[in-house]
PDB file of C-alpha atoms in Angstrom:
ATOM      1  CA  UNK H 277       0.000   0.000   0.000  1.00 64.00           C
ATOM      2  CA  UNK H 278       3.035   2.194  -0.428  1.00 90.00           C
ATOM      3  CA  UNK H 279       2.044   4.744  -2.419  1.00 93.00           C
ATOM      4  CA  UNK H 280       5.181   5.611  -3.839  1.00 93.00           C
ATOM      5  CA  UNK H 281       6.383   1.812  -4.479  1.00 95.00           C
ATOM      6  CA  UNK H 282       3.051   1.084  -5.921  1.00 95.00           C
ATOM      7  CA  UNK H 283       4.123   3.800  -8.434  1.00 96.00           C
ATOM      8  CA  UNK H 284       7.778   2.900  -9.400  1.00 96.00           C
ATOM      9  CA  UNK H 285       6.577  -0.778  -9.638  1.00 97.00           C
ATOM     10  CA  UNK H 286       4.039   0.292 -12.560  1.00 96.00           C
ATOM     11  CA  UNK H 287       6.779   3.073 -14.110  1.00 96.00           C
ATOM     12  CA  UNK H 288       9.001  -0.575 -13.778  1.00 97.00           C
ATOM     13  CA  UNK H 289       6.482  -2.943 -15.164  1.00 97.00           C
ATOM     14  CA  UNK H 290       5.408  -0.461 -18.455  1.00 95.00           C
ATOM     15  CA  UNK H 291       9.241   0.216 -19.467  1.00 94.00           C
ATOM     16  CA  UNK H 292       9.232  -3.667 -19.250  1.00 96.00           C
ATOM     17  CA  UNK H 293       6.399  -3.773 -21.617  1.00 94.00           C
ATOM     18  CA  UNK H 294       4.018  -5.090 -19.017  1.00 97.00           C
ATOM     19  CA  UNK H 295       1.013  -2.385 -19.337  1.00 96.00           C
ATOM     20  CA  UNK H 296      -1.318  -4.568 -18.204  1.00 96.00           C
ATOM     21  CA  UNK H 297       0.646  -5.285 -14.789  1.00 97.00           C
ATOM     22  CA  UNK H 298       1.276  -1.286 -14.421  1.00 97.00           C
ATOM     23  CA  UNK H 299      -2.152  -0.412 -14.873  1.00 97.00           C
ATOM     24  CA  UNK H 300      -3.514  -2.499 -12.115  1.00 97.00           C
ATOM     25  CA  UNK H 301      -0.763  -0.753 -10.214  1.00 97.00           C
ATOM     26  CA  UNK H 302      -1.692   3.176 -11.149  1.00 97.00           C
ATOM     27  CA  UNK H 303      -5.111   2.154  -9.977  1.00 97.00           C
ATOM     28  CA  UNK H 304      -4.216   1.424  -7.120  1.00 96.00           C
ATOM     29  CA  UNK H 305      -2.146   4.268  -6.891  1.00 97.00           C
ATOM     30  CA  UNK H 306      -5.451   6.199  -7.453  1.00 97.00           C
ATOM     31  CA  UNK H 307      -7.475   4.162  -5.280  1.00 95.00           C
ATOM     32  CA  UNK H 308      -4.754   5.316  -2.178  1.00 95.00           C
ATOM     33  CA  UNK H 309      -4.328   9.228  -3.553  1.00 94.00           C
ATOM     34  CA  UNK H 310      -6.954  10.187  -5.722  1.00 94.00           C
ATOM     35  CA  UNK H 311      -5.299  12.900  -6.371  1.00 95.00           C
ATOM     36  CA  UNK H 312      -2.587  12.018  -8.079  1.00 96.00           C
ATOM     37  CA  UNK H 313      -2.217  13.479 -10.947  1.00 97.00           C
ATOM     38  CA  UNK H 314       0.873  11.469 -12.678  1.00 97.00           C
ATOM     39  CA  UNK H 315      -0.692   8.027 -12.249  1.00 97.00           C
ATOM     40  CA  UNK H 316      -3.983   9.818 -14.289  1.00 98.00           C
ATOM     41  CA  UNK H 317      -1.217  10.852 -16.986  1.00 98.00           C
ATOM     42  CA  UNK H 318       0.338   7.437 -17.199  1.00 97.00           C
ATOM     43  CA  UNK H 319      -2.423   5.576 -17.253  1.00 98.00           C
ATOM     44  CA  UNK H 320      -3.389   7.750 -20.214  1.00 98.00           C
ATOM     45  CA  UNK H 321      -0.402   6.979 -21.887  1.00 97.00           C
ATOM     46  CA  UNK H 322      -0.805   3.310 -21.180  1.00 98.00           C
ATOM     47  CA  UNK H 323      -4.790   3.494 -23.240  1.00 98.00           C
ATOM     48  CA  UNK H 324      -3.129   5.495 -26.004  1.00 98.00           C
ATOM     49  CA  UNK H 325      -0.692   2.738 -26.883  1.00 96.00           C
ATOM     50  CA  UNK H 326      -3.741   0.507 -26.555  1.00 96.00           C
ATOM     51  CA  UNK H 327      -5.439   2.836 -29.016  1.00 97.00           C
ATOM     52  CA  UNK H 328      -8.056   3.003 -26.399  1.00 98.00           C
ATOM     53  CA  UNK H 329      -8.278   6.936 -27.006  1.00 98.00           C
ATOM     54  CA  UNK H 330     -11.489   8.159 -25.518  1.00 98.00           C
ATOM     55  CA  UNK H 331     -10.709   6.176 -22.358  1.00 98.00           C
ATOM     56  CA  UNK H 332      -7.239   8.117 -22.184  1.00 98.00           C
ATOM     57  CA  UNK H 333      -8.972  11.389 -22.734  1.00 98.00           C
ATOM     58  CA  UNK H 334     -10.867  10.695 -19.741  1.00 98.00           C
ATOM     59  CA  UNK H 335      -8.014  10.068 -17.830  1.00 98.00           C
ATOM     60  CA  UNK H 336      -5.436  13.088 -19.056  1.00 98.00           C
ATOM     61  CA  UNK H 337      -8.618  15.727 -18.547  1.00 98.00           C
ATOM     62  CA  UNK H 338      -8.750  14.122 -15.060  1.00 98.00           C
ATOM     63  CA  UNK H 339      -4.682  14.448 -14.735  1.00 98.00           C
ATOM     64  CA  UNK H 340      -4.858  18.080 -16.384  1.00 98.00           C
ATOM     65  CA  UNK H 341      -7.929  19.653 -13.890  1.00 98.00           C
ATOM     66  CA  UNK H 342      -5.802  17.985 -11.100  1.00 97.00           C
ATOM     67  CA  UNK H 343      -2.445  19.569 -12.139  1.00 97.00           C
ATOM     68  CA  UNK H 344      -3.258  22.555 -14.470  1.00 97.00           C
ATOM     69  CA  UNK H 345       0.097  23.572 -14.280  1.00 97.00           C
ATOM     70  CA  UNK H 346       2.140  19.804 -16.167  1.00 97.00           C
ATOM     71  CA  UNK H 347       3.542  20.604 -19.149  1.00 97.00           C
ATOM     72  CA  UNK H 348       3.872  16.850 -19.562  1.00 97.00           C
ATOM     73  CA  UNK H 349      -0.075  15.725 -19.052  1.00 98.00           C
ATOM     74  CA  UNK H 350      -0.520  18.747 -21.877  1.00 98.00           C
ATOM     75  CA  UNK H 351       1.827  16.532 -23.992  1.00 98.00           C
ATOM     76  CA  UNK H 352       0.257  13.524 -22.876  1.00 98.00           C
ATOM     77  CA  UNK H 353      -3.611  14.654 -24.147  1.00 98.00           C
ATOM     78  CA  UNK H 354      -1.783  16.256 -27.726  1.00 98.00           C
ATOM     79  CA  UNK H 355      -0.344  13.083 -28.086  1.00 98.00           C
ATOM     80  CA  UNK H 356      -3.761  11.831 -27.808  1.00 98.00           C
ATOM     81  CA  UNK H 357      -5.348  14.243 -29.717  1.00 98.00           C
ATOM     82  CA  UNK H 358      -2.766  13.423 -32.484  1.00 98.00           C
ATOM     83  CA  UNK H 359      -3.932   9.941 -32.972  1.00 98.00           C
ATOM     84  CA  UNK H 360      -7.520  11.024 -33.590  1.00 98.00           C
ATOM     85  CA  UNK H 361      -6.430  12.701 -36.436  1.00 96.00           C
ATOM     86  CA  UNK H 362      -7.396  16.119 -34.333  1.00 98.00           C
ATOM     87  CA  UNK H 363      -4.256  18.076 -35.226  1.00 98.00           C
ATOM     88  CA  UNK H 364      -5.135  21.450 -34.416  1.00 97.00           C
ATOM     89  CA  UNK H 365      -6.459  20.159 -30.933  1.00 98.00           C
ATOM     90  CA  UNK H 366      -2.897  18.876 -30.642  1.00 98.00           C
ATOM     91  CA  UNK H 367      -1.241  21.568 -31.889  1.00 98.00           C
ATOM     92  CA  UNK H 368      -2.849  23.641 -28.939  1.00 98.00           C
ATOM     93  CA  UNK H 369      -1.853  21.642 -26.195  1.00 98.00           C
ATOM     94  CA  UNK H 370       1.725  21.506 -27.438  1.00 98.00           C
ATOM     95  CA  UNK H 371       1.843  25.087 -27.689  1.00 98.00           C
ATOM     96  CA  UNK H 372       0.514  25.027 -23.605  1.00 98.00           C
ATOM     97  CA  UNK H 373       2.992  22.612 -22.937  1.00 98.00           C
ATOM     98  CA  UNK H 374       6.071  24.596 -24.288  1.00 98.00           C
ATOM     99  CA  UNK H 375       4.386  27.774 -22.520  1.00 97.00           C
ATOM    100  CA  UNK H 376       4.581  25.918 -18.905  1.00 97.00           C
ATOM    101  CA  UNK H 377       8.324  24.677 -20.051  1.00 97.00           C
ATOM    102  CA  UNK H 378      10.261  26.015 -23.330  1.00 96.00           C
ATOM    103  CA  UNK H 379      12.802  22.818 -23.250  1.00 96.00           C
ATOM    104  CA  UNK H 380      10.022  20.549 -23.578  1.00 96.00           C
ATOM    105  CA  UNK H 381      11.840  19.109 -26.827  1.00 97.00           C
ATOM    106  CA  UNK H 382       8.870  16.133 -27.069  1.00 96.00           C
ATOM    107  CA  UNK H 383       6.498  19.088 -27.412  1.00 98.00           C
ATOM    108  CA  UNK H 384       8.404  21.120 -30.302  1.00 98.00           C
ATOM    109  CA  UNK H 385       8.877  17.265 -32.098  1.00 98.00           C
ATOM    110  CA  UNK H 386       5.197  16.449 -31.455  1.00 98.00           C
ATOM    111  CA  UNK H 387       4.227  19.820 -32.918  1.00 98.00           C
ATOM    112  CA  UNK H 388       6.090  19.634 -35.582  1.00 98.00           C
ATOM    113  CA  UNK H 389       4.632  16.436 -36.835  1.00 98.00           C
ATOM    114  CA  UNK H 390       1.272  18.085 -36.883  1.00 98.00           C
ATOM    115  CA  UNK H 391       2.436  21.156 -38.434  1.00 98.00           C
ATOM    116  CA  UNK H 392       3.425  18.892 -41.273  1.00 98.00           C
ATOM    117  CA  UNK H 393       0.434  16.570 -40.827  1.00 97.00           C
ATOM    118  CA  UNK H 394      -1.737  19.929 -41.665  1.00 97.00           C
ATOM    119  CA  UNK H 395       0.798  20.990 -44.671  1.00 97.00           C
ATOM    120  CA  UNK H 396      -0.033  17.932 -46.096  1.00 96.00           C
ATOM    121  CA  UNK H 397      -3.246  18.238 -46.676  1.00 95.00           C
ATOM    122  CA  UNK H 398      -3.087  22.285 -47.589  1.00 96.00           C
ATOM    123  CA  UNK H 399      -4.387  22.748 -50.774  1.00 96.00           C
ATOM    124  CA  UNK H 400      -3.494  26.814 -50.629  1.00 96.00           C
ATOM    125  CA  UNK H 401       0.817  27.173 -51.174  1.00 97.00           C
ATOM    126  CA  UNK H 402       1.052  30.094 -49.262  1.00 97.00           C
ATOM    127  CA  UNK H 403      -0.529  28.246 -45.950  1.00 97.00           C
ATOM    128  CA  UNK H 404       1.010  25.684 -46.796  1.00 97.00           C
ATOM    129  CA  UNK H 405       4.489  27.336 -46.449  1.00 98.00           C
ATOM    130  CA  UNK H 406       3.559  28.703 -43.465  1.00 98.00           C
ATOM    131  CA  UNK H 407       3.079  25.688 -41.952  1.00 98.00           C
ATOM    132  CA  UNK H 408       6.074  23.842 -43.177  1.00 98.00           C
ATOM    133  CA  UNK H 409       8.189  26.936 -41.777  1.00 98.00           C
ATOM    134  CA  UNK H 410       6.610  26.340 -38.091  1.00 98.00           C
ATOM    135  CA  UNK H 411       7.346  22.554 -38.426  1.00 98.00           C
ATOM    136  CA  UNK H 412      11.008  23.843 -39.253  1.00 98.00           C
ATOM    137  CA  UNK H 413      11.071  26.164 -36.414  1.00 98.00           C
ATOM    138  CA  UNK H 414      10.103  23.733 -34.068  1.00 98.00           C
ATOM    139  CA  UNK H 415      12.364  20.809 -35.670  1.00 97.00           C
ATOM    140  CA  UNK H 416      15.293  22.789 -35.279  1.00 97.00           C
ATOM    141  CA  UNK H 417      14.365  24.299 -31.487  1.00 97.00           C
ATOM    142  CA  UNK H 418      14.326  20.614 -30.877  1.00 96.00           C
ATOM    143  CA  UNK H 419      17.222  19.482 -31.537  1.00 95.00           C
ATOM    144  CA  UNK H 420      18.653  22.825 -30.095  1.00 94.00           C
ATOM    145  CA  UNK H 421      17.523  21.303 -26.887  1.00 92.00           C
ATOM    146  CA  UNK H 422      18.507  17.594 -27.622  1.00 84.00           C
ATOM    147  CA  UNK H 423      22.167  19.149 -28.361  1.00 78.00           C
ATOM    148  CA  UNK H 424      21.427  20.825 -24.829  1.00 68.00           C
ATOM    149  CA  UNK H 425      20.966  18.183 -23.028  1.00 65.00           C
ATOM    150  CA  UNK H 426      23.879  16.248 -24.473  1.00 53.00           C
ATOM    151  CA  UNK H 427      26.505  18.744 -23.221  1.00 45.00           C
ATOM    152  CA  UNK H 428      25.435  18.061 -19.447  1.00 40.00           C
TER     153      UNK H 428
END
């Protein structure tokens, strides 16, 4: 009932590729402290490998009114947002994310993608151009911040 171990074990048991093992564990996580918000934002993740996407949305909006203020559950739900095919919806929570934390390189990569997702399917060249331009922006701000990180 260790709130804490309870957590690590299911962090341990998804890297191992055992989802279904840390599930049961974030629930019980939940079950112990309701409120907390990273076991809502990993469970998430856990449904949106699943493809289980409405189910995750329920539990990142649940992780997000908890913790208004994670720049990762914002990446979590644009993640999810992404795989509905609901790129704008993504692109805004990105764009949160990197406002709570501007070296959030998984939200200038996952923005990107989206950016190019909507170039894609721009008819209009000038939009279009626009669009590839912020996917560039954001390409190149993260690996700014990958090159960062390698230094330390």
């Amino acid at each position: 009932t260790h709130v804490d171990a309870l957590f690590n074990r299911g962090f341990l048991k998804s890297n191992m590729g055992d989802d279904d093992g840390a599930f049961v564990d974030y629930c019980k996580v939940i079950e112990i402290r309701p409120g907390n918000a990273k076991a809502y934002n990993n469970l998430a993740n856990i449904l949106l490998r699943k493809g289980e996407y409405e189910k995750a949305l329920e539990y990142i909006n649940i992780a997000i009114m908890i913790d208004k203020n994670s720049s990762v559950c914002y990446v979590t739900r644009g993640e999810i947002l992404a795989a509905q095919n609901n790129d704008i919806g993504a692109i805004s929570d990105f764009s949160f994310a990197i406002l709570i934390d501007e070296n959030l390189k998984e939200a200038y990569v996952n923005r990107a993608k989206c950016y190019r997702e909507l170039a894609e399917a721009e008819l209009n060249e000038e939009k279009k151009a626009e669009l590839i331009a912020k996917a560039e922006a954001d390409e190149q701000k993260a690996e700014s911040l990958k090159k960062g990180n390698n230094k330390s």
